[in-house]
CSV table of C-alpha atoms in Angstrom, one decimal:
chain,number,residue,atom,x,y,z
G,1,MET,CA,47.3,95.5,97.0
G,2,ASP,CA,48.8,92.2,95.8
G,3,VAL,CA,51.7,91.6,98.2
G,4,LEU,CA,53.2,89.0,95.8
G,5,LYS,CA,53.9,91.6,93.1
G,6,LYS,CA,56.1,94.7,93.0
G,7,VAL,CA,54.5,98.1,92.8
G,8,PRO,CA,55.1,99.0,89.1
G,9,VAL,CA,57.7,101.6,88.3
G,10,ARG,CA,56.8,104.4,85.8
G,11,GLU,CA,59.0,104.7,82.7
G,12,GLN,CA,59.2,106.9,79.6
G,13,GLU,CA,57.4,105.3,76.7
G,14,ALA,CA,59.9,103.4,74.4
G,15,LYS,CA,59.1,105.4,71.3
G,16,VAL,CA,59.5,108.7,73.2
G,17,ARG,CA,62.7,107.9,75.1
G,18,ALA,CA,64.4,106.4,72.0
G,19,ALA,CA,64.7,109.9,70.7
G,20,ASN,CA,66.0,111.7,73.8
G,21,PHE,CA,68.6,111.3,76.6
G,22,GLU,CA,66.3,111.9,79.5
G,23,GLU,CA,66.2,109.2,82.2
G,24,VAL,CA,64.2,106.1,81.2
G,25,CYS,CA,63.0,105.1,84.6
G,26,LEU,CA,61.0,107.7,86.5
G,27,GLY,CA,61.1,106.0,89.9
G,28,TYR,CA,58.6,105.8,92.8
G,29,ASN,CA,56.8,108.7,94.3
G,30,LYS,CA,56.2,108.9,98.1
G,31,GLU,CA,53.0,106.8,98.1
G,32,GLU,CA,54.4,104.1,95.8
G,33,ALA,CA,57.6,103.8,97.8
G,34,MET,CA,55.7,103.4,101.1
G,35,GLU,CA,53.4,100.8,99.5
G,36,GLU,CA,56.3,98.8,98.1
G,37,ALA,CA,58.1,99.0,101.4
G,38,SER,CA,55.1,97.6,103.2
G,39,ARG,CA,55.6,94.3,101.2
G,40,CYS,CA,58.7,93.6,103.2
G,41,ILE,CA,58.3,90.9,105.8
G,42,ASN,CA,61.3,92.2,107.8
G,43,CYS,CA,63.1,88.8,108.1
G,44,LYS,CA,65.1,88.2,111.2
G,45,ASN,CA,67.9,86.6,109.2
G,46,ALA,CA,67.8,89.0,106.3
G,47,GLN,CA,69.5,87.3,103.3
G,48,CYS,CA,69.2,90.6,101.3
G,49,VAL,CA,72.0,92.1,103.4
G,50,LYS,CA,74.3,89.2,102.6
G,51,GLY,CA,73.7,89.8,98.9
G,52,CYS,CA,74.8,93.5,99.1
G,53,PRO,CA,78.5,94.0,98.5
G,54,VAL,CA,78.5,97.1,100.9
G,55,ALA,CA,76.2,95.4,103.5
G,56,ILE,CA,73.5,98.1,103.7
G,57,ASN,CA,71.0,97.4,106.5
G,58,ILE,CA,68.2,96.8,104.0
G,59,PRO,CA,65.4,95.7,106.4
G,60,ALA,CA,66.1,98.8,108.6
G,61,PHE,CA,65.9,101.3,105.8
G,62,VAL,CA,62.9,99.7,104.2
G,63,GLU,CA,61.1,99.7,107.5
G,64,GLN,CA,61.7,103.5,107.8
G,65,VAL,CA,60.4,104.0,104.3
G,66,LYS,CA,57.2,102.1,105.2
G,67,GLU,CA,56.9,104.4,108.3
G,68,GLY,CA,57.4,107.5,106.1
G,69,ASP,CA,60.7,108.5,107.9
G,70,PHE,CA,62.8,109.0,104.7
G,71,GLU,CA,65.5,111.0,106.4
G,72,LYS,CA,66.2,108.2,108.9
G,73,ALA,CA,66.1,105.7,106.0
G,74,TYR,CA,68.7,107.8,104.2
G,75,GLN,CA,71.1,108.0,107.2
G,76,ILE,CA,70.8,104.2,107.6
G,77,ILE,CA,71.8,103.7,103.9
G,78,SER,CA,74.6,106.3,104.2
G,79,GLU,CA,76.3,104.4,107.0
G,80,SER,CA,77.2,101.8,104.4
G,81,SER,CA,77.0,103.5,100.9
G,82,ALA,CA,78.5,106.7,99.7
G,83,LEU,CA,76.5,106.6,96.4
G,84,PRO,CA,72.9,105.5,97.1
G,85,ALA,CA,71.3,107.4,94.2
G,86,VAL,CA,73.8,105.8,91.8
G,87,CYS,CA,73.4,102.3,93.2
G,88,GLY,CA,69.6,102.5,93.2
G,89,ARG,CA,69.9,103.1,89.4
G,90,VAL,CA,72.7,100.9,88.1
G,91,CYS,CA,73.3,98.0,90.6
G,92,PRO,CA,72.3,94.5,89.4
G,93,GLN,CA,69.9,94.1,92.3
G,94,GLU,CA,68.3,91.1,90.7
G,95,SER,CA,71.5,89.0,91.2
G,96,GLN,CA,72.4,90.6,94.6
G,97,CYS,CA,70.1,91.9,97.3
G,98,GLU,CA,66.8,91.2,95.5
G,99,GLY,CA,68.1,87.9,94.3
G,100,LYS,CA,68.3,86.7,97.9
G,101,CYS,CA,65.0,88.4,99.1
G,102,ILE,CA,62.8,85.9,100.9
G,103,ARG,CA,59.7,87.5,99.6
G,104,GLY,CA,60.9,86.5,96.1
G,105,ILE,CA,60.5,82.8,96.9
G,106,LYS,CA,56.8,83.2,96.6
G,107,GLY,CA,56.1,86.1,94.4
G,108,GLU,CA,58.3,89.0,93.4
G,109,PRO,CA,61.2,90.3,95.6
G,110,ILE,CA,61.0,93.7,97.2
G,111,SER,CA,62.1,96.4,94.8
G,112,ILE,CA,65.1,97.3,97.0
G,113,GLY,CA,67.0,99.2,94.3
G,114,LYS,CA,64.0,101.4,93.4
G,115,LEU,CA,63.4,102.1,97.2
G,116,GLU,CA,67.1,103.1,97.6
G,117,ARG,CA,66.9,105.4,94.6
G,118,PHE,CA,63.7,107.0,96.0
G,119,VAL,CA,65.3,107.6,99.4
G,120,ALA,CA,68.5,109.1,97.9
G,121,ASP,CA,66.5,111.3,95.6
G,122,TRP,CA,64.3,112.5,98.4
G,123,ALA,CA,67.3,113.4,100.5
G,124,SER,CA,68.8,115.3,97.6
G,125,GLU,CA,65.6,117.2,97.0
G,126,ASN,CA,65.2,118.1,100.7
G,127,GLY,CA,68.9,119.0,101.4
G,128,VAL,CA,69.6,116.1,103.7
G,129,LYS,CA,73.3,115.2,103.9
G,130,PRO,CA,75.1,112.1,105.3
G,131,GLU,CA,76.3,112.5,108.8
G,132,GLY,CA,80.0,113.5,109.1
G,133,CYS,CA,83.0,112.2,111.0
G,134,GLY,CA,84.0,112.3,114.6
G,135,GLU,CA,87.5,113.2,115.8
G,136,LYS,CA,90.1,114.2,113.2
G,137,LYS,CA,93.2,112.2,112.8
G,138,ASN,CA,96.5,113.8,111.8
G,139,LYS,CA,97.2,111.5,108.9
G,140,LYS,CA,96.9,112.0,105.1
G,141,VAL,CA,95.6,109.5,102.5
G,142,ALA,CA,95.7,109.8,98.8
G,143,VAL,CA,93.0,108.2,96.7
G,144,ILE,CA,93.7,107.7,93.0
G,145,GLY,CA,90.6,107.8,90.8
G,146,SER,CA,87.2,109.3,91.6
G,147,GLY,CA,85.1,106.5,90.4
G,148,PRO,CA,82.9,104.3,92.7
G,149,ALA,CA,85.8,102.6,94.4
G,150,GLY,CA,87.7,105.8,95.0
G,151,LEU,CA,84.7,107.8,96.2
G,152,THR,CA,83.6,105.1,98.5
G,153,CYS,CA,87.1,104.6,100.0
G,154,ALA,CA,87.5,108.4,100.4
G,155,GLY,CA,84.1,108.8,102.0
G,156,ASP,CA,84.7,106.0,104.5
G,157,LEU,CA,88.2,107.3,105.4
G,158,ALA,CA,86.9,110.9,105.9
G,159,LYS,CA,84.2,109.6,108.3
G,160,MET,CA,87.0,107.9,110.2
G,161,GLY,CA,88.7,111.3,110.5
G,162,TYR,CA,91.5,111.0,107.9
G,163,ASP,CA,92.6,113.9,105.7
G,164,VAL,CA,91.8,112.6,102.2
G,165,THR,CA,92.6,113.9,98.8
G,166,ILE,CA,91.4,112.3,95.6
G,167,PHE,CA,93.5,112.6,92.4
G,168,GLU,CA,91.5,112.3,89.2
G,169,ALA,CA,93.1,112.1,85.7
G,170,LEU,CA,90.2,113.6,83.8
G,171,HIS,CA,88.9,117.2,84.0
G,172,GLU,CA,85.7,116.1,85.9
G,173,ALA,CA,85.3,113.8,88.9
G,174,GLY,CA,83.2,110.7,88.8
G,175,GLY,CA,85.2,108.2,86.8
G,176,VAL,CA,83.0,105.6,85.0
G,177,LEU,CA,79.9,107.2,86.5
G,178,VAL,CA,80.5,110.2,84.4
G,179,TYR,CA,82.2,108.9,81.2
G,180,GLY,CA,80.9,105.4,81.0
G,181,ILE,CA,77.2,105.3,81.9
G,182,PRO,CA,74.8,107.3,79.7
G,183,GLU,CA,72.5,110.1,80.9
G,184,PHE,CA,69.4,108.1,80.2
G,185,ARG,CA,70.5,105.6,82.9
G,186,LEU,CA,72.4,107.9,85.2
G,187,PRO,CA,71.8,111.6,85.1
G,188,LYS,CA,75.0,113.6,85.8
G,189,GLU,CA,73.7,116.9,87.2
G,190,LYS,CA,70.8,115.4,89.2
G,191,VAL,CA,72.6,112.4,90.6
G,192,VAL,CA,76.3,112.0,90.1
G,193,LYS,CA,77.5,115.5,90.8
G,194,LYS,CA,75.2,115.7,93.9
G,195,GLU,CA,76.6,112.4,95.3
G,196,ILE,CA,80.2,113.7,94.7
G,197,GLU,CA,79.3,116.9,96.6
G,198,ASN,CA,78.1,114.8,99.5
G,199,VAL,CA,81.5,113.1,99.6
G,200,LYS,CA,83.2,116.5,99.5
G,201,ALA,CA,81.0,117.7,102.3
G,202,LEU,CA,82.7,115.0,104.5
G,203,GLY,CA,85.9,116.9,104.0
G,204,VAL,CA,87.3,115.0,101.0
G,205,LYS,CA,89.4,117.2,98.6
G,206,ILE,CA,89.4,116.4,94.8
G,207,GLU,CA,92.1,117.4,92.4
G,208,THR,CA,91.4,116.9,88.7
G,209,ASP,CA,93.7,116.8,85.7
G,210,VAL,CA,96.3,114.8,87.7
G,211,VAL,CA,97.6,111.8,85.9
G,212,ILE,CA,99.4,109.5,88.3
G,213,GLY,CA,102.4,108.2,86.5
G,214,LYS,CA,102.8,111.4,84.6
G,215,SER,CA,101.9,114.4,86.7
G,216,THR,CA,103.3,112.7,89.8
G,217,THR,CA,103.9,109.2,91.0
G,218,ILE,CA,102.7,107.2,94.0
G,219,ASP,CA,106.3,107.1,95.3
G,220,GLU,CA,106.4,110.9,95.1
G,221,LEU,CA,103.1,111.3,96.9
G,222,MET,CA,104.4,109.2,99.8
G,223,LYS,CA,108.0,110.4,100.0
G,224,GLU,CA,107.7,114.1,99.0
G,225,GLU,CA,104.1,115.1,99.7
G,226,GLY,CA,103.6,113.4,103.0
G,227,PHE,CA,100.8,111.0,102.3
G,228,ASP,CA,100.8,108.1,104.8
G,229,ALA,CA,98.8,105.7,102.6
G,230,VAL,CA,97.5,105.4,99.1
G,231,PHE,CA,94.4,103.8,97.7
G,232,ILE,CA,94.4,103.0,93.9
G,233,GLY,CA,90.9,103.0,92.4
G,234,SER,CA,91.9,104.0,88.9
G,235,GLY,CA,89.5,101.6,87.1
G,236,ALA,CA,90.0,99.7,83.9
G,237,GLY,CA,89.9,102.1,80.9
G,238,LEU,CA,92.1,100.2,78.3
G,239,PRO,CA,89.7,98.8,75.7
G,240,LYS,CA,90.1,95.3,74.2
G,241,PHE,CA,89.7,94.4,70.5
G,242,MET,CA,89.1,91.1,68.6
G,243,GLY,CA,92.2,91.3,66.5
G,244,ILE,CA,90.3,90.6,63.3
G,245,PRO,CA,91.1,92.1,59.9
G,246,GLY,CA,89.7,95.6,59.3
G,247,GLU,CA,89.7,96.8,62.9
G,248,GLN,CA,91.8,99.8,61.9
G,249,ALA,CA,89.1,101.1,59.4
G,250,ASN,CA,87.6,104.5,59.9
G,251,GLY,CA,84.3,104.2,61.8
G,252,VAL,CA,85.5,101.5,64.2
G,253,PHE,CA,85.3,102.7,67.9
G,254,SER,CA,85.8,101.1,71.2
G,255,ALA,CA,82.7,101.4,73.4
G,256,ASN,CA,84.9,103.1,76.0
G,257,GLU,CA,85.9,105.9,73.5
G,258,TYR,CA,82.4,106.2,72.1
G,259,LEU,CA,80.7,106.5,75.5
G,260,THR,CA,83.4,108.8,76.9
G,261,ARG,CA,83.0,111.2,73.9
G,262,SER,CA,79.2,111.1,74.2
G,263,ASN,CA,78.8,111.2,78.0
G,264,LEU,CA,81.7,113.3,79.2
G,265,MET,CA,82.4,115.5,76.2
G,266,LYS,CA,78.8,115.8,74.9
G,267,SER,CA,80.2,115.2,71.4
G,268,PHE,CA,76.8,114.4,70.1
G,269,LYS,CA,75.8,118.1,70.2
G,270,GLU,CA,76.1,120.0,66.9
G,271,ASP,CA,78.3,122.7,68.4
G,272,ALA,CA,80.7,120.2,70.2
G,273,ALA,CA,84.4,120.9,69.9
G,274,THR,CA,85.1,117.2,69.2
G,275,PRO,CA,81.9,116.0,67.4
G,276,ILE,CA,81.2,112.3,67.3
G,277,MET,CA,80.4,110.2,64.2
G,278,HIS,CA,76.7,109.6,63.7
G,279,GLY,CA,76.4,106.2,62.0
G,280,LYS,CA,73.3,105.3,60.0
G,281,LYS,CA,73.6,101.5,60.6
G,282,VAL,CA,75.7,100.5,63.6
G,283,ALA,CA,76.9,97.1,64.8
G,284,VAL,CA,77.8,96.9,68.5
G,285,VAL,CA,79.9,93.8,69.2
G,286,GLY,CA,79.4,92.4,72.7
G,287,GLY,CA,76.6,91.6,75.1
G,288,GLY,CA,77.3,93.3,78.4
G,289,ASN,CA,75.8,96.4,80.0
G,290,VAL,CA,78.4,98.6,78.2
G,291,ALA,CA,77.3,97.1,74.9
G,292,MET,CA,73.7,98.0,75.7
G,293,ASP,CA,74.7,101.5,76.7
G,294,ALA,CA,76.6,102.0,73.4
G,295,ALA,CA,73.8,100.6,71.3
G,296,ARG,CA,71.1,102.7,73.0
G,297,THR,CA,73.3,105.8,72.6
G,298,ALA,CA,73.8,105.1,68.9
G,299,LEU,CA,70.0,104.6,68.5
G,300,ARG,CA,69.3,108.0,70.1
G,301,LEU,CA,71.7,109.5,67.6
G,302,GLY,CA,69.6,108.3,64.8
G,303,ALA,CA,71.1,104.9,63.8
G,304,GLU,CA,69.6,101.5,63.1
G,305,VAL,CA,71.5,99.4,65.7
G,306,HIS,CA,72.5,95.7,65.8
G,307,ILE,CA,73.9,93.9,68.9
G,308,VAL,CA,76.2,91.2,67.6
G,309,TYR,CA,76.9,88.5,70.2
G,310,ARG,CA,78.3,85.1,69.8
G,311,ARG,CA,76.2,83.3,72.4
G,312,SER,CA,72.4,83.1,72.9
G,313,GLU,CA,70.2,85.5,74.8
G,314,GLU,CA,70.3,83.2,77.9
G,315,GLU,CA,74.1,83.9,78.1
G,316,LEU,CA,73.9,87.7,77.6
G,317,PRO,CA,75.9,89.2,80.5
G,318,ALA,CA,73.9,92.4,80.5
G,319,ARG,CA,71.2,93.0,83.1
G,320,VAL,CA,67.8,91.7,82.1
G,321,GLU,CA,66.3,95.2,82.5
G,322,GLU,CA,68.9,96.7,80.1
G,323,VAL,CA,68.2,94.0,77.5
G,324,HIS,CA,64.4,94.5,77.9
G,325,HIS,CA,64.8,98.3,77.5
G,326,ALA,CA,67.0,97.9,74.4
G,327,LYS,CA,64.5,95.6,72.7
G,328,GLU,CA,61.6,97.9,73.5
G,329,GLU,CA,63.5,100.8,71.9
G,330,GLY,CA,64.1,98.9,68.7
G,331,ILE,CA,67.7,97.5,69.0
G,332,ILE,CA,68.1,94.4,66.7
G,333,PHE,CA,69.8,91.4,68.4
G,334,ASP,CA,71.9,89.3,66.1
G,335,LEU,CA,72.7,86.4,68.5
G,336,LEU,CA,74.8,83.4,67.9
G,337,THR,CA,76.7,85.6,65.5
G,338,ASN,CA,80.5,86.3,65.6
G,339,PRO,CA,82.4,88.9,63.5
G,340,VAL,CA,85.4,87.6,61.5
G,341,GLU,CA,86.2,90.7,59.4
G,342,ILE,CA,85.3,94.4,59.2
G,343,LEU,CA,84.9,95.5,55.6
G,344,SER,CA,85.7,99.0,54.3
G,345,ASP,CA,85.4,101.0,51.0
G,346,GLU,CA,88.2,102.4,48.9
G,347,ASN,CA,88.6,105.4,51.2
G,348,GLY,CA,89.0,103.2,54.3
G,349,TRP,CA,85.5,103.7,55.8
G,350,VAL,CA,83.5,100.9,57.3
G,351,ASN,CA,80.9,99.5,54.9
G,352,GLY,CA,80.1,96.1,56.4
G,353,ILE,CA,80.9,93.5,59.0
G,354,LYS,CA,81.5,89.9,57.9
G,355,CYS,CA,80.1,87.3,60.4
G,356,VAL,CA,79.6,83.6,60.9
G,357,ARG,CA,76.8,81.8,62.6
G,358,MET,CA,77.5,80.0,65.9
G,359,GLU,CA,76.1,77.2,67.9
G,360,LEU,CA,76.6,76.4,71.5
G,361,GLY,CA,78.8,73.4,72.5
G,362,GLU,CA,80.1,72.2,75.9
G,363,PRO,CA,80.5,74.7,78.8
G,364,ASP,CA,83.8,76.5,79.1
G,365,GLU,CA,85.8,77.6,82.2
G,366,SER,CA,83.2,80.3,82.9
G,367,GLY,CA,80.4,77.8,83.0
G,368,ARG,CA,78.8,79.1,79.9
G,369,ARG,CA,78.4,76.9,76.8
G,370,ARG,CA,81.2,77.5,74.4
G,371,PRO,CA,80.2,79.0,71.0
G,372,VAL,CA,81.3,76.9,68.0
G,373,VAL,CA,81.4,78.1,64.4
G,374,VAL,CA,78.8,76.7,62.0
G,375,GLN,CA,80.8,75.9,58.9
G,376,GLY,CA,79.9,77.6,55.6
G,377,SER,CA,77.7,80.2,57.4
G,378,GLU,CA,79.5,83.4,56.5
G,379,PHE,CA,77.3,86.4,55.8
G,380,VAL,CA,77.6,90.3,55.9
G,381,ILE,CA,75.7,92.8,57.9
G,382,ASP,CA,75.5,96.1,56.1
G,383,VAL,CA,76.8,98.8,58.5
G,384,ASP,CA,78.8,102.0,58.3
G,385,MET,CA,80.1,102.0,61.9
G,386,VAL,CA,81.3,99.3,64.4
G,387,ILE,CA,81.6,99.7,68.2
G,388,MET,CA,83.7,97.1,70.0
G,389,SER,CA,82.4,96.3,73.5
G,390,LEU,CA,84.6,93.4,74.6
G,391,GLY,CA,85.6,94.6,78.0
G,392,THR,CA,88.5,96.7,79.3
G,393,SER,CA,91.7,96.2,81.3
G,394,PRO,CA,93.7,98.5,83.6
G,395,ASN,CA,96.0,101.0,82.1
G,396,PRO,CA,99.6,99.9,83.1
G,397,LEU,CA,100.8,103.5,83.6
G,398,ILE,CA,100.4,103.4,87.4
G,399,SER,CA,101.9,100.0,88.0
G,400,SER,CA,104.8,100.7,85.6
G,401,THR,CA,105.8,103.8,87.5
G,402,THR,CA,105.4,102.5,91.1
G,403,GLU,CA,108.3,100.6,92.6
G,404,GLY,CA,107.3,97.3,94.3
G,405,LEU,CA,103.7,97.2,93.0
G,406,GLU,CA,103.1,93.9,91.4
G,407,ILE,CA,100.5,93.0,88.7
G,408,ASN,CA,99.2,89.7,87.3
G,409,LYS,CA,99.2,88.5,83.7
G,410,TRP,CA,96.0,90.5,83.0
G,411,LYS,CA,97.8,93.7,84.0
G,412,CYS,CA,95.6,94.0,87.1
G,413,ILE,CA,97.1,95.1,90.4
G,414,ILE,CA,97.6,92.2,92.9
G,415,ALA,CA,95.7,93.0,96.1
G,416,ASP,CA,94.2,91.2,99.0
G,417,GLU,CA,90.4,90.9,98.6
G,418,GLU,CA,89.6,91.4,102.3
G,419,HIS,CA,91.6,94.6,102.8
G,420,GLY,CA,92.9,95.7,99.4
G,421,LYS,CA,96.5,95.4,100.5
G,422,THR,CA,99.0,95.4,97.6
G,423,THR,CA,102.6,94.2,97.5
G,424,LYS,CA,103.8,97.7,98.3
G,425,GLU,CA,103.7,98.8,101.9
G,426,GLY,CA,101.0,101.5,102.6
G,427,VAL,CA,99.4,101.1,99.2
G,428,TYR,CA,96.0,99.6,98.8
G,429,ALA,CA,93.9,99.0,95.7
G,430,GLY,CA,90.4,97.9,94.7
G,431,GLY,CA,87.7,97.9,92.0
G,432,ASP,CA,88.4,97.4,88.3
G,433,ALA,CA,92.1,98.1,88.7
G,434,VAL,CA,92.3,94.9,90.6
G,435,THR,CA,89.5,92.7,89.1
G,436,GLY,CA,89.2,94.0,85.6
G,437,ALA,CA,86.0,95.5,84.4
G,438,ALA,CA,83.1,94.7,86.8
G,439,THR,CA,80.1,96.5,88.4
G,440,VAL,CA,79.8,99.8,90.3
G,441,ILE,CA,78.7,98.1,93.5
G,442,LEU,CA,81.5,95.6,93.5
G,443,ALA,CA,84.0,98.5,93.1
G,444,MET,CA,82.3,100.2,96.0
G,445,GLY,CA,82.6,97.1,98.1
G,446,ALA,CA,86.4,97.1,97.3
G,447,GLY,CA,86.6,100.7,98.2
G,448,LYS,CA,85.1,99.9,101.6
G,449,ALA,CA,87.5,97.1,102.1
G,450,GLY,CA,90.4,99.4,101.2
G,451,ALA,CA,89.3,102.0,103.7
G,452,LYS,CA,89.2,99.4,106.4
G,453,GLY,CA,92.6,98.0,105.5
G,454,ILE,CA,94.1,101.5,105.5
G,455,ASP,CA,92.6,102.4,108.8
G,456,GLU,CA,94.0,99.2,110.4
G,457,TYR,CA,97.4,99.9,108.8
G,458,LEU,CA,97.6,103.5,109.9
G,459,SER,CA,96.3,102.7,113.4
G,460,GLN,CA,99.3,100.6,113.9
G,461,LYS,CA,101.9,103.2,112.9
């Protein structure tokens, strides 16, 4: 065994997986997980924990994996994380826990994410549940949104003994885990639904088809329905567009709509009630994880797919693993390329996207080099469908119907980072509703902070 290298992870072959929606990564088996865990040097001052937004005791759970006590490893993880099977699959470990792993200074870091996934999957297969709460408290908390922030906050509050109800706008719980992330990265039945069941097993109630701001309001929940506090984890589902000519053409989608229709409504199926368009040549504008998800979905539906991104590969915000998988599957990357117009035929359907070449200039406020147009470089990519993946912002419905709840210029709810406290007494918030679109694990960290803030608030009442 070479202790400087990770134990390889089995995956579906690229040509095979590009034609199906089965999970790409197959994960570790028992022997592989124990071998990988044995690479950990069990640092006294573990930097990996500092890199984890929910502060999992990583050395302790890895040690239990090495010893073969997977149940104990699961309970250690569950003390900090409500969604370990999800995080093991979609967290950007390379820039968080694994990015700070001491083993990675000489050699490759411990494959912490894959070990977390193994432990969570083992627990699911063997019927192991997270340990429940102690003494019940006679106080009610409403959680708005059943995505990673809401589920985490609800789970933590339930463990503290609170009576928690989650209100979800869609017909199915899970938020972005269900509608945003494709099956080939995050299986719904095997992973998401089981993790939600674990949260419900703690005593959390979930009511679907409740649109806060329409069905009821936060003020009504507190004044009329007796909730002592509220956590807003409603995410950021309002898509952004470029504002270029032609964006109203038939065949232009936001990545948010495209992925929701595919992941949640299964619109790619032939008998779907709301079938989705199958493009032959598709341009996905953007370079984040959502852009990769949309591109790889379109590929699986039979399209030739181009990623159109205005910076170079070095600046791609998507995870290295997702870019690698997309390339393996045959996605074409048109980098240093920026759309200026979407072209359409006489019937209003997309038939091309006009672009310009870019070059990188001085760094902008984000620290990335600013893209500059190369004069006279216009050209057309022949496509019949365009998916815009430029990020999302919070829907203003909740903030506009809640008295005393302030938002910033980006329509995000203003909340204290440490506790999630908003400008309205008893109301806390976290995740994408506060930060704008970010990662699952950062939303979970905000959910934990919100639960802590609510507990401190209600303990004083």
